[in-house]
Amino acid sequence: MKKINILESAMKHYQIVVSMVVVMMVLGIFGILNMPRNEFPEFTIRQGIVVGIYPGATSMEVEEQLTTKVEDYLFSYEEVKKAKTYSHSKEGMMIVYVELNDNVKNADKFWSKLRLGLQELKMELPAGVVALIGSNDFGDTAALLITMSSEKKSYRELEVALDDLKDEIRKISSVSKIKGYGTQKEEIYIYIKPEKLTEFNVKPSNILVAFKLQDALNYSGKLDNGELVLPIHLPPRFENITDLEEQIIYSDPLGNVVRLKDVARIEKHYEKPANLIRNNGNNSLVLSLEMQKGNNIVQFGKEVTEVLDKFSENADDDVKLNVISNLPEVVHESISHFLKEFLLAVIAVIIVTMILLPFRVASVAAISIPVSVLITLGIMQLVGIQLHIVTLAALITVLGMVVDNAIVVIDDHVEKLDEGETPWDAAWKSATELFIPILSATLAIIASFLPLMLFLPGMAGDFVGTFPITIGIALIISMLVAVLLVPFMSYMLIKKGLQQNSKNQKKSVLDYLQNGYDKLLELTFKHPRLTILAGVLSIILGGLFFLSVDQKLFPEMERKQFAIEVYLPEGTSLSITENVIDSLETILKADSRITNVASFIGNGSPRFNALYAPHLPAKNYGQLLVNTVSNEATIEVLNEYGKTQTNAFPQAHIKWKQLALETFKAPIEVRIFSNNINDLKDIGAKVSKVLKKNTSVIWVRNDWEEMRPGISVKINESKAHKLGYAKSFVSSSLIVALDGLPLTTLWEGDYPVNVILTKEENQKKDINDLENQYINSPFTLESLPLRSIGQLKPEWTEGNITRRNGIRTLTVMADLDRGFVTSKIFKTIRPEIDALALPDGLSINYGGENEATIENYTPMAISLGVSVILIFFILIIQFKTIRRALLIMSTMLLSIFGAGLGLLLLKYPFSFTSFIGIIGLMGIVVRNGIILVDYARQLVVTKGMSFQEAGLAAGKRRMRPIFLTSMAAAVGVIPMIISNSPLWGPLGTVICFGLITGMVLTLLILPVLYWKSTSSKDIKAIVE
């Protein structure tokens, strides 16, 4: 009995294969409609912050007494990446930005453990440290940011409305965290009247004591009468301002009493703001919404929009809702754009096959494309891969490749028909004979991409991780379709070979190409040395092309949105920052290209982009989040205002920031390490001078900020001790006079109102008022002006002390004018900085784009090397000789010319995605080598041809499948190029140009190399 071949068996039982294909295609259709969608893959944010509050301490005291101890503790954790962990020690505050190692997958687990440890550490710190908090919410990204604004309503009324909106949004099952920002609390201020205190001989300490007694004990016990246990509840002592006014603060045995209203003015108003939020000039609150992982963000956006529309219908006309950051809309537009490109790519590949092949032959190849793609989408849904621009880019990249295997099998099928085989035998034999070459070629392409997900660190690995997985799934599916489904379709639809069809037909485009190629190939065999030399020259020229191309790791994002950052000198008041923001708002609102302006004064916006870290509160900082009518309008506005408004305000620097796939603060960062502050500042000044000489540099600054002015109180210790005045008494008295001292909290329902003891505003603005401030002693019950026990002197302290990896570090940062490439400018600046004479113990390294490039290109180069090794072993397994494996791998080098030329012609920089394109290109061109060399080997073994004859014949015979597959893959990425996407355009360019030129050079040079690289010994190896 004849033993049935597995592939022939699949043809006989085609019902099973077809049924499985239809089911998987239906799953794919369901997947494309319902798969979770996002703009980018889900990033693991490996950064968090530890904040320490140390009131009254200078930046130097914060560093020495708090920061160093916290750093030592943090560095005891193996998960912490010390080289990337840095701290800021400011007046009364420490902030440590903690970076975790790239191998940390569960950041929440680490932060839970760290928070418990920080609670224990706080007990070892100075008593003045009032808080030590660790948080990784810093990395949470909002899906939507919504402003609620009003021209008439108070902040309290807006807060009530915002709480109502929160309640409605919580009903959405896919919503995660809901956070509100910008609330301003009402407070009751008790303004002391110094003249009344003197008149009634009452001290501020009497007021403090009276309120502390009221708050001392709230629990009143329970009454157990044997039947019931009845808790005892006393009403709140203070329910309104009248209760406060009637509070007795002094009484004597004669019955004389002094009430609070006798010595103070009591007023209720909003607290003095530390930060403000406005939308289009109106006071606003911001609602941040996060989505639970694994959901469809586009659907989430629709559900939120429905809630917002319904809420707006029922809300007062004065309450306006504006979505200032809409990630669902961005994802919808991005995915829709990519789906259009994907559809164009499918159509383009089908058209190419239809033009170059007879209709029936082309139709079999064309049918395999949607079959492979839909099954791929079905598998992606099953394994939990989301639909985002990375997976869609992978599908577009691989689109031309999924038809390649089918084309190779079909081509061999029609050849066998021309040789006299029956359609049935031609179908299963073509798939059987080509299974190993197809498998090797498929594995080679997968091997070229696979190491990317293994070697790329951190966020770059998260970003690109799904790219090789998607390509791997698509290629495996296309291979299975080519050997299981395509043979049956070929049997059903293709009954005659190309030669039989062409007897009564005009020559096709492919026939003319074949004839021209045959003549050119024969010419190369007549001049083998010149042919090989031309190949070597193409490699050298390609290398020169790459050296001429600009380098830029990550491009800017295409968004109808950008940010403006406003920086003023350290110590600047919030009102000055607000004035600058007001002026910018006025300019922007008058521009018809701008649809909305949200302003954050004294703070940054919540994180609305995974790669744009929020700015921590600072009164000298402001941010505007600007929405525009289109992506093109964003670029126009940035180019225009970036030139005219960057330095338009005295002492303020305005940074016009286009969102980008980058995490560094400035493109050029020079880090100077030393524990000697004088050396740091001296070298920092020299580095700044070097940077400022470059005309493309627009803003040079350092992270130590300006020296901060302050007032030093020099207390006469002996006199103060003799009169019973401790430092704490001086401190508390000054707090009352300046910031105000919290006394108690008055509850109006569920709304807390803090009660603050302070002085009138006009009594605390002048230094004389400070000198005349009375200091109270609870021991002697006497009051003396501050000048009698102390002296006020001006002082200057460090605005900020930065440490990185536990060492004092001053980082000089420089921004570049729009349009300039960082790598070019850095190359001109670095030699001059490296030439500086450095003091002992001081060192310099570079951050910014230079560091990011090294951190990403180094593992990518390793990935490339591993890919080459994997491909080498795949070829060794198939061809059994090192020489043959190296011969086929030479095709990788032949594609360099086209890849470099394409980037140069289309003026794309050599970027992260360009590198991915080169990695993929290697596997694709190796496939061409496998197809050609494998056939040449068969001719030597089965037909007894010489190596010269086999090389020539293999080139002529394999020209058609190599040309068809290469053109299909090249045409498939053309929509990427046409889109002008700064992210994916370089990848498409590298693959398209590299494939076309690599194909031409491979077809002309590889047959000659095959002939010249063989010897008599190879015949034995081939036969064996």
PDB file of C-alpha atoms in Angstrom, residues 685-774:
ATOM      1  CA  ALA A 685      30.075  77.331  34.697  1.00  0.00           C
ATOM      2  CA  LYS A 686      32.787  76.335  32.207  1.00  0.00           C
ATOM      3  CA  VAL A 687      30.561  73.679  30.637  1.00  0.00           C
ATOM      4  CA  SER A 688      27.718  76.218  30.385  1.00  0.00           C
ATOM      5  CA  LYS A 689      30.055  78.643  28.636  1.00  0.00           C
ATOM      6  CA  VAL A 690      30.966  75.967  26.059  1.00  0.00           C
ATOM      7  CA  LEU A 691      27.305  75.168  25.399  1.00  0.00           C
ATOM      8  CA  LYS A 692      26.237  78.797  25.094  1.00  0.00           C
ATOM      9  CA  LYS A 693      28.778  79.412  22.339  1.00  0.00           C
ATOM     10  CA  ASN A 694      26.786  77.149  20.026  1.00  0.00           C
ATOM     11  CA  THR A 695      24.167  79.171  18.170  1.00  0.00           C
ATOM     12  CA  SER A 696      21.717  76.241  17.977  1.00  0.00           C
ATOM     13  CA  VAL A 697      21.530  76.019  21.784  1.00  0.00           C
ATOM     14  CA  ILE A 698      18.588  78.047  23.112  1.00  0.00           C
ATOM     15  CA  TRP A 699      18.557  77.403  26.871  1.00  0.00           C
ATOM     16  CA  VAL A 700      21.368  76.396  29.176  1.00  0.00           C
ATOM     17  CA  ARG A 701      20.675  75.784  32.872  1.00  0.00           C
ATOM     18  CA  ASN A 702      21.618  73.416  35.671  1.00  0.00           C
ATOM     19  CA  ASP A 703      19.567  71.459  38.184  1.00  0.00           C
ATOM     20  CA  TRP A 704      21.066  73.128  41.255  1.00  0.00           C
ATOM     21  CA  GLU A 705      19.029  76.219  40.393  1.00  0.00           C
ATOM     22  CA  GLU A 706      19.873  79.701  41.651  1.00  0.00           C
ATOM     23  CA  MET A 707      21.027  80.461  45.184  1.00  0.00           C
ATOM     24  CA  ARG A 708      17.917  81.135  47.225  1.00  0.00           C
ATOM     25  CA  PRO A 709      17.667  84.345  49.335  1.00  0.00           C
ATOM     26  CA  GLY A 710      16.444  83.971  52.891  1.00  0.00           C
ATOM     27  CA  ILE A 711      16.541  85.458  56.372  1.00  0.00           C
ATOM     28  CA  SER A 712      18.666  84.012  59.146  1.00  0.00           C
ATOM     29  CA  VAL A 713      17.558  84.552  62.739  1.00  0.00           C
ATOM     30  CA  LYS A 714      20.641  84.759  64.992  1.00  0.00           C
ATOM     31  CA  ILE A 715      19.367  84.170  68.532  1.00  0.00           C
ATOM     32  CA  ASN A 716      21.349  85.420  71.521  1.00  0.00           C
ATOM     33  CA  GLU A 717      21.438  82.031  73.235  1.00  0.00           C
ATOM     34  CA  SER A 718      22.463  83.174  76.721  1.00  0.00           C
ATOM     35  CA  LYS A 719      19.910  85.962  76.838  1.00  0.00           C
ATOM     36  CA  ALA A 720      17.146  83.751  75.446  1.00  0.00           C
ATOM     37  CA  HIS A 721      17.836  80.984  77.971  1.00  0.00           C
ATOM     38  CA  LYS A 722      17.955  83.468  80.846  1.00  0.00           C
ATOM     39  CA  LEU A 723      14.530  84.862  79.899  1.00  0.00           C
ATOM     40  CA  GLY A 724      13.031  81.386  79.267  1.00  0.00           C
ATOM     41  CA  TYR A 725      12.769  81.538  75.467  1.00  0.00           C
ATOM     42  CA  ALA A 726      13.573  78.293  73.654  1.00  0.00           C
ATOM     43  CA  LYS A 727      14.042  77.986  69.889  1.00  0.00           C
ATOM     44  CA  SER A 728      10.679  76.175  69.582  1.00  0.00           C
ATOM     45  CA  PHE A 729       8.877  79.187  71.143  1.00  0.00           C
ATOM     46  CA  VAL A 730      10.486  81.491  68.590  1.00  0.00           C
ATOM     47  CA  SER A 731       9.514  79.114  65.803  1.00  0.00           C
ATOM     48  CA  SER A 732       5.864  78.759  66.837  1.00  0.00           C
ATOM     49  CA  SER A 733       5.451  82.514  67.287  1.00  0.00           C
ATOM     50  CA  LEU A 734       6.877  83.172  63.820  1.00  0.00           C
ATOM     51  CA  ILE A 735       4.621  80.517  62.266  1.00  0.00           C
ATOM     52  CA  VAL A 736       1.585  82.274  63.716  1.00  0.00           C
ATOM     53  CA  ALA A 737       2.788  85.586  62.308  1.00  0.00           C
ATOM     54  CA  LEU A 738       3.767  84.345  58.847  1.00  0.00           C
ATOM     55  CA  ASP A 739       2.155  81.129  57.607  1.00  0.00           C
ATOM     56  CA  GLY A 740      -0.504  80.729  60.264  1.00  0.00           C
ATOM     57  CA  LEU A 741      -0.904  77.944  62.822  1.00  0.00           C
ATOM     58  CA  PRO A 742      -3.703  75.335  62.495  1.00  0.00           C
ATOM     59  CA  LEU A 743      -5.912  75.399  65.612  1.00  0.00           C
ATOM     60  CA  THR A 744      -8.758  72.993  64.879  1.00  0.00           C
ATOM     61  CA  THR A 745     -11.091  71.699  62.182  1.00  0.00           C
ATOM     62  CA  LEU A 746     -14.709  72.730  61.847  1.00  0.00           C
ATOM     63  CA  TRP A 747     -16.934  70.230  59.986  1.00  0.00           C
ATOM     64  CA  GLU A 748     -19.784  71.452  57.825  1.00  0.00           C
ATOM     65  CA  GLY A 749     -21.411  68.100  57.109  1.00  0.00           C
ATOM     66  CA  ASP A 750     -18.713  66.159  55.241  1.00  0.00           C
ATOM     67  CA  TYR A 751     -16.776  69.294  54.325  1.00  0.00           C
ATOM     68  CA  PRO A 752     -13.774  70.066  56.595  1.00  0.00           C
ATOM     69  CA  VAL A 753     -12.848  73.699  57.245  1.00  0.00           C
ATOM     70  CA  ASN A 754      -9.487  74.308  58.898  1.00  0.00           C
ATOM     71  CA  VAL A 755      -9.190  77.081  61.481  1.00  0.00           C
ATOM     72  CA  ILE A 756      -5.928  79.031  61.220  1.00  0.00           C
ATOM     73  CA  LEU A 757      -4.415  81.458  63.756  1.00  0.00           C
ATOM     74  CA  THR A 758      -2.400  84.234  62.079  1.00  0.00           C
ATOM     75  CA  LYS A 759      -1.808  87.976  61.725  1.00  0.00           C
ATOM     76  CA  GLU A 760      -3.218  90.466  59.240  1.00  0.00           C
ATOM     77  CA  GLU A 761      -1.523  90.379  55.839  1.00  0.00           C
ATOM     78  CA  ASN A 762      -0.351  93.979  56.118  1.00  0.00           C
ATOM     79  CA  GLN A 763       1.518  93.113  59.334  1.00  0.00           C
ATOM     80  CA  LYS A 764       3.809  90.441  57.869  1.00  0.00           C
ATOM     81  CA  LYS A 765       5.236  91.821  54.638  1.00  0.00           C
ATOM     82  CA  ASP A 766       8.005  94.027  56.009  1.00  0.00           C
ATOM     83  CA  ILE A 767      11.200  92.952  57.749  1.00  0.00           C
ATOM     84  CA  ASN A 768      10.431  95.487  60.503  1.00  0.00           C
ATOM     85  CA  ASP A 769       7.176  93.650  61.197  1.00  0.00           C
ATOM     86  CA  LEU A 770       9.252  90.501  61.647  1.00  0.00           C
ATOM     87  CA  GLU A 771      11.659  92.177  64.068  1.00  0.00           C
ATOM     88  CA  ASN A 772       8.748  93.539  66.080  1.00  0.00           C
ATOM     89  CA  GLN A 773       6.988  90.173  66.237  1.00  0.00           C
ATOM     90  CA  TYR A 774       6.345  89.269  69.888  1.00  0.00           C
TER      91      TYR A 774
END
